[in-house]
Amino acid sequence: MKRLIFSLAWLLMSLSTFSQMFEGTVVRVLDGDTYDVEVNGTKLRCRLMNVDAPEKDQFYGQNSKSYAENLLYGKMCEVRLVATDFYKRQVVEIIVNGESVDSLLISKGLAWRNPYFCTKLNLESVELQAKQVGLGLWFCKNPTAPWIWRNYNRKQKRIVSQCL
């Protein structure tokens, strides 16, 4: 029930927000799916739509962050603003060098397709391919998804932060 309410709230928020396109420079990478983008001298905290990357202290979190830094830091990119989330971050789609960042992260096993808020149908097959080949976080037999991991206590996080 909680997921249904959250999903409906997200849908209404997404529908009520006018989608805007702009160019900006990524000036900070907080983790695999959260970035600061500077647009015309204004810094925006952006959350990548369609994916959920491992947290920094979660298994493969630093790998995801490092990849995003190498891909995006200091680079001009196209940003499509979709909505504003609960934490006042801009929910965005980012294109760099003509490629969508969400697809890149998932194809390399550096993030999960977000099962609650993904709007791109092809990302499910992209994730399945990475999983079948054992790329990135899929090297582990059963990596813990970030939306589950965030609800764990410290002891549980310590246990599942390893590749088992």
PDB file of C-alpha atoms in Angstrom:
ATOM      1  CA  MET A   1       0.000   0.000   0.000  1.00  0.00           C
ATOM      2  CA  LYS A   2       2.855   2.344   0.900  1.00  0.00           C
ATOM      3  CA  ARG A   3       4.458   1.717  -2.517  1.00  0.00           C
ATOM      4  CA  LEU A   4       1.174   2.373  -4.299  1.00  0.00           C
ATOM      5  CA  ILE A   5       0.690   5.725  -2.568  1.00  0.00           C
ATOM      6  CA  PHE A   6       4.311   6.685  -3.243  1.00  0.00           C
ATOM      7  CA  SER A   7       3.999   5.658  -6.901  1.00  0.00           C
ATOM      8  CA  LEU A   8       0.780   7.624  -7.361  1.00  0.00           C
ATOM      9  CA  ALA A   9       2.326  10.690  -5.754  1.00  0.00           C
ATOM     10  CA  TRP A  10       5.320  10.390  -8.089  1.00  0.00           C
ATOM     11  CA  LEU A  11       3.062  10.041 -11.128  1.00  0.00           C
ATOM     12  CA  LEU A  12       1.033  13.117 -10.196  1.00  0.00           C
ATOM     13  CA  MET A  13       4.210  15.094  -9.517  1.00  0.00           C
ATOM     14  CA  SER A  14       5.668  14.050 -12.876  1.00  0.00           C
ATOM     15  CA  LEU A  15       2.505  14.920 -14.778  1.00  0.00           C
ATOM     16  CA  SER A  16       2.137  18.281 -13.099  1.00  0.00           C
ATOM     17  CA  THR A  17       5.679  19.414 -13.880  1.00  0.00           C
ATOM     18  CA  PHE A  18       6.433  20.947 -17.244  1.00  0.00           C
ATOM     19  CA  SER A  19       9.379  19.185 -18.871  1.00  0.00           C
ATOM     20  CA  GLN A  20      12.212  21.593 -19.708  1.00  0.00           C
ATOM     21  CA  MET A  21      15.453  21.076 -21.654  1.00  0.00           C
ATOM     22  CA  PHE A  22      18.637  22.990 -20.933  1.00  0.00           C
ATOM     23  CA  GLU A  23      22.407  22.632 -21.117  1.00  0.00           C
ATOM     24  CA  GLY A  24      24.583  22.599 -18.046  1.00  0.00           C
ATOM     25  CA  THR A  25      27.943  21.537 -16.676  1.00  0.00           C
ATOM     26  CA  VAL A  26      28.242  18.833 -14.033  1.00  0.00           C
ATOM     27  CA  VAL A  27      30.244  20.448 -11.222  1.00  0.00           C
ATOM     28  CA  ARG A  28      29.911  17.701  -8.594  1.00  0.00           C
ATOM     29  CA  VAL A  29      29.059  14.001  -8.484  1.00  0.00           C
ATOM     30  CA  LEU A  30      27.613  13.014  -5.107  1.00  0.00           C
ATOM     31  CA  ASP A  31      27.007   9.375  -6.009  1.00  0.00           C
ATOM     32  CA  GLY A  32      26.095   7.323  -9.057  1.00  0.00           C
ATOM     33  CA  ASP A  33      22.736   8.987  -9.598  1.00  0.00           C
ATOM     34  CA  THR A  34      22.942  12.410  -7.895  1.00  0.00           C
ATOM     35  CA  TYR A  35      24.825  15.375  -9.360  1.00  0.00           C
ATOM     36  CA  ASP A  36      25.186  19.130  -9.064  1.00  0.00           C
ATOM     37  CA  VAL A  37      24.700  20.763 -12.459  1.00  0.00           C
ATOM     38  CA  GLU A  38      25.510  24.419 -13.080  1.00  0.00           C
ATOM     39  CA  VAL A  39      23.142  26.199 -15.435  1.00  0.00           C
ATOM     40  CA  ASN A  40      23.737  29.880 -16.215  1.00  0.00           C
ATOM     41  CA  GLY A  41      25.598  30.378 -12.931  1.00  0.00           C
ATOM     42  CA  THR A  42      22.984  28.547 -10.841  1.00  0.00           C
ATOM     43  CA  LYS A  43      23.770  25.202  -9.247  1.00  0.00           C
ATOM     44  CA  LEU A  44      20.990  22.610  -9.316  1.00  0.00           C
ATOM     45  CA  ARG A  45      21.002  19.386  -7.295  1.00  0.00           C
ATOM     46  CA  CYS A  46      19.851  16.722  -9.772  1.00  0.00           C
ATOM     47  CA  ARG A  47      18.650  13.157  -9.262  1.00  0.00           C
ATOM     48  CA  LEU A  48      18.861  10.932 -12.322  1.00  0.00           C
ATOM     49  CA  MET A  49      15.512   9.541 -13.388  1.00  0.00           C
ATOM     50  CA  ASN A  50      14.899   5.856 -14.200  1.00  0.00           C
ATOM     51  CA  VAL A  51      17.767   4.443 -12.114  1.00  0.00           C
ATOM     52  CA  ASP A  52      18.800   3.806  -8.540  1.00  0.00           C
ATOM     53  CA  ALA A  53      22.556   3.507  -8.042  1.00  0.00           C
ATOM     54  CA  PRO A  54      24.121   1.844  -5.010  1.00  0.00           C
ATOM     55  CA  GLU A  55      24.754   4.160  -2.079  1.00  0.00           C
ATOM     56  CA  LYS A  56      28.372   5.256  -1.560  1.00  0.00           C
ATOM     57  CA  ASP A  57      28.913   2.870   1.367  1.00  0.00           C
ATOM     58  CA  GLN A  58      27.025   0.034  -0.286  1.00  0.00           C
ATOM     59  CA  PHE A  59      28.679  -2.689  -2.383  1.00  0.00           C
ATOM     60  CA  TYR A  60      29.686  -1.206  -5.767  1.00  0.00           C
ATOM     61  CA  GLY A  61      28.657   2.314  -4.686  1.00  0.00           C
ATOM     62  CA  GLN A  62      32.139   3.795  -5.094  1.00  0.00           C
ATOM     63  CA  ASN A  63      32.493   2.139  -8.509  1.00  0.00           C
ATOM     64  CA  SER A  64      29.227   3.709  -9.625  1.00  0.00           C
ATOM     65  CA  LYS A  65      30.262   7.119  -8.346  1.00  0.00           C
ATOM     66  CA  SER A  66      33.709   6.904  -9.983  1.00  0.00           C
ATOM     67  CA  TYR A  67      32.213   5.968 -13.342  1.00  0.00           C
ATOM     68  CA  ALA A  68      29.756   8.873 -13.143  1.00  0.00           C
ATOM     69  CA  GLU A  69      32.598  11.265 -12.241  1.00  0.00           C
ATOM     70  CA  ASN A  70      34.714  10.131 -15.186  1.00  0.00           C
ATOM     71  CA  LEU A  71      31.736  10.351 -17.519  1.00  0.00           C
ATOM     72  CA  LEU A  72      30.231  13.650 -16.361  1.00  0.00           C
ATOM     73  CA  TYR A  73      32.454  15.830 -14.179  1.00  0.00           C
ATOM     74  CA  GLY A  74      33.239  19.144 -15.854  1.00  0.00           C
ATOM     75  CA  LYS A  75      31.363  18.193 -18.991  1.00  0.00           C
ATOM     76  CA  MET A  76      28.580  20.035 -20.764  1.00  0.00           C
ATOM     77  CA  CYS A  77      25.455  17.911 -21.023  1.00  0.00           C
ATOM     78  CA  GLU A  78      21.826  18.138 -22.034  1.00  0.00           C
ATOM     79  CA  VAL A  79      19.454  18.013 -19.103  1.00  0.00           C
ATOM     80  CA  ARG A  80      15.716  17.369 -19.271  1.00  0.00           C
ATOM     81  CA  LEU A  81      13.961  18.457 -16.112  1.00  0.00           C
ATOM     82  CA  VAL A  82      11.093  16.106 -15.319  1.00  0.00           C
ATOM     83  CA  ALA A  83      10.042  16.928 -11.747  1.00  0.00           C
ATOM     84  CA  THR A  84      11.202  17.962  -8.285  1.00  0.00           C
ATOM     85  CA  ASP A  85      11.413  15.216  -5.679  1.00  0.00           C
ATOM     86  CA  PHE A  86      10.643  15.115  -1.967  1.00  0.00           C
ATOM     87  CA  TYR A  87      14.195  16.268  -1.147  1.00  0.00           C
ATOM     88  CA  LYS A  88      13.938  19.305  -3.488  1.00  0.00           C
ATOM     89  CA  ARG A  89      16.265  17.726  -6.046  1.00  0.00           C
ATOM     90  CA  GLN A  90      15.535  18.156  -9.724  1.00  0.00           C
ATOM     91  CA  VAL A  91      14.589  14.799 -11.237  1.00  0.00           C
ATOM     92  CA  VAL A  92      16.287  14.752 -14.631  1.00  0.00           C
ATOM     93  CA  GLU A  93      17.324  12.806 -17.668  1.00  0.00           C
ATOM     94  CA  ILE A  94      20.919  13.585 -18.695  1.00  0.00           C
ATOM     95  CA  ILE A  95      22.450  13.138 -22.129  1.00  0.00           C
ATOM     96  CA  VAL A  96      26.231  13.345 -22.542  1.00  0.00           C
ATOM     97  CA  ASN A  97      28.014  12.811 -25.855  1.00  0.00           C
ATOM     98  CA  GLY A  98      24.656  11.833 -27.359  1.00  0.00           C
ATOM     99  CA  GLU A  99      24.036   8.998 -24.876  1.00  0.00           C
ATOM    100  CA  SER A 100      21.567   8.763 -22.021  1.00  0.00           C
ATOM    101  CA  VAL A 101      23.347   8.389 -18.678  1.00  0.00           C
ATOM    102  CA  ASP A 102      20.673   6.112 -17.223  1.00  0.00           C
ATOM    103  CA  SER A 103      21.185   3.587 -20.047  1.00  0.00           C
ATOM    104  CA  LEU A 104      24.963   3.765 -19.672  1.00  0.00           C
ATOM    105  CA  LEU A 105      24.879   3.120 -15.924  1.00  0.00           C
ATOM    106  CA  ILE A 106      22.505   0.181 -16.246  1.00  0.00           C
ATOM    107  CA  SER A 107      24.314  -1.363 -19.229  1.00  0.00           C
ATOM    108  CA  LYS A 108      27.587  -1.420 -17.276  1.00  0.00           C
ATOM    109  CA  GLY A 109      26.027  -2.887 -14.128  1.00  0.00           C
ATOM    110  CA  LEU A 110      26.495   0.324 -12.136  1.00  0.00           C
ATOM    111  CA  ALA A 111      22.844   0.929 -11.233  1.00  0.00           C
ATOM    112  CA  TRP A 112      19.482  -0.762 -11.106  1.00  0.00           C
ATOM    113  CA  ARG A 113      16.540   0.199 -13.250  1.00  0.00           C
ATOM    114  CA  ASN A 114      14.223   1.867 -10.762  1.00  0.00           C
ATOM    115  CA  PRO A 115      11.197  -0.459 -10.664  1.00  0.00           C
ATOM    116  CA  TYR A 116       8.923   2.225  -9.223  1.00  0.00           C
ATOM    117  CA  PHE A 117       9.739   5.257 -11.380  1.00  0.00           C
ATOM    118  CA  CYS A 118      11.252   4.009 -14.629  1.00  0.00           C
ATOM    119  CA  THR A 119       9.607   5.478 -17.718  1.00  0.00           C
ATOM    120  CA  LYS A 120      11.844   3.845 -20.353  1.00  0.00           C
ATOM    121  CA  LEU A 121      10.655   0.419 -21.381  1.00  0.00           C
ATOM    122  CA  ASN A 122      13.973  -0.660 -22.945  1.00  0.00           C
ATOM    123  CA  LEU A 123      15.908  -0.338 -19.672  1.00  0.00           C
ATOM    124  CA  GLU A 124      14.496  -3.626 -18.388  1.00  0.00           C
ATOM    125  CA  SER A 125      16.186  -5.540 -21.229  1.00  0.00           C
ATOM    126  CA  VAL A 126      19.398  -3.496 -20.813  1.00  0.00           C
ATOM    127  CA  GLU A 127      19.505  -4.481 -17.133  1.00  0.00           C
ATOM    128  CA  LEU A 128      18.777  -8.119 -17.943  1.00  0.00           C
ATOM    129  CA  GLN A 129      21.699  -8.226 -20.406  1.00  0.00           C
ATOM    130  CA  ALA A 130      24.129  -6.796 -17.833  1.00  0.00           C
ATOM    131  CA  LYS A 131      22.829  -9.258 -15.260  1.00  0.00           C
ATOM    132  CA  GLN A 132      23.191 -12.269 -17.575  1.00  0.00           C
ATOM    133  CA  VAL A 133      26.799 -11.359 -18.398  1.00  0.00           C
ATOM    134  CA  GLY A 134      27.642 -10.552 -14.757  1.00  0.00           C
ATOM    135  CA  LEU A 135      28.746  -6.965 -15.366  1.00  0.00           C
ATOM    136  CA  GLY A 136      29.498  -4.621 -12.485  1.00  0.00           C
ATOM    137  CA  LEU A 137      27.363  -5.195  -9.412  1.00  0.00           C
ATOM    138  CA  TRP A 138      25.884  -8.268 -11.115  1.00  0.00           C
ATOM    139  CA  PHE A 139      29.213 -10.001 -10.453  1.00  0.00           C
ATOM    140  CA  CYS A 140      27.573 -10.865  -7.127  1.00  0.00           C
ATOM    141  CA  LYS A 141      24.951 -13.556  -7.141  1.00  0.00           C
ATOM    142  CA  ASN A 142      22.330 -11.481  -5.283  1.00  0.00           C
ATOM    143  CA  PRO A 143      23.295  -7.821  -4.844  1.00  0.00           C
ATOM    144  CA  THR A 144      20.973  -5.873  -2.563  1.00  0.00           C
ATOM    145  CA  ALA A 145      19.015  -3.144  -4.322  1.00  0.00           C
ATOM    146  CA  PRO A 146      19.454   0.351  -2.842  1.00  0.00           C
ATOM    147  CA  TRP A 147      15.740   0.798  -2.069  1.00  0.00           C
ATOM    148  CA  ILE A 148      15.982  -2.288   0.151  1.00  0.00           C
ATOM    149  CA  TRP A 149      19.453  -1.505   1.542  1.00  0.00           C
ATOM    150  CA  ARG A 150      18.391   1.971   2.753  1.00  0.00           C
ATOM    151  CA  ASN A 151      15.867   0.341   5.127  1.00  0.00           C
ATOM    152  CA  TYR A 152      18.473  -1.862   6.829  1.00  0.00           C
ATOM    153  CA  ASN A 153      20.098  -1.096  10.176  1.00  0.00           C
ATOM    154  CA  ARG A 154      23.908  -0.804  10.496  1.00  0.00           C
ATOM    155  CA  LYS A 155      24.469  -4.472  11.255  1.00  0.00           C
ATOM    156  CA  GLN A 156      22.362  -5.595   8.290  1.00  0.00           C
ATOM    157  CA  LYS A 157      24.138  -3.102   6.011  1.00  0.00           C
ATOM    158  CA  ARG A 158      27.533  -4.447   7.077  1.00  0.00           C
ATOM    159  CA  ILE A 159      26.456  -7.958   6.158  1.00  0.00           C
ATOM    160  CA  VAL A 160      24.965  -7.152   2.747  1.00  0.00           C
ATOM    161  CA  SER A 161      27.622  -4.586   1.763  1.00  0.00           C
ATOM    162  CA  GLN A 162      29.865  -7.451   0.780  1.00  0.00           C
ATOM    163  CA  CYS A 163      29.683  -9.496  -2.387  1.00  0.00           C
ATOM    164  CA  LEU A 164      28.271 -12.838  -1.286  1.00  0.00           C
TER     165      LEU A 164
END
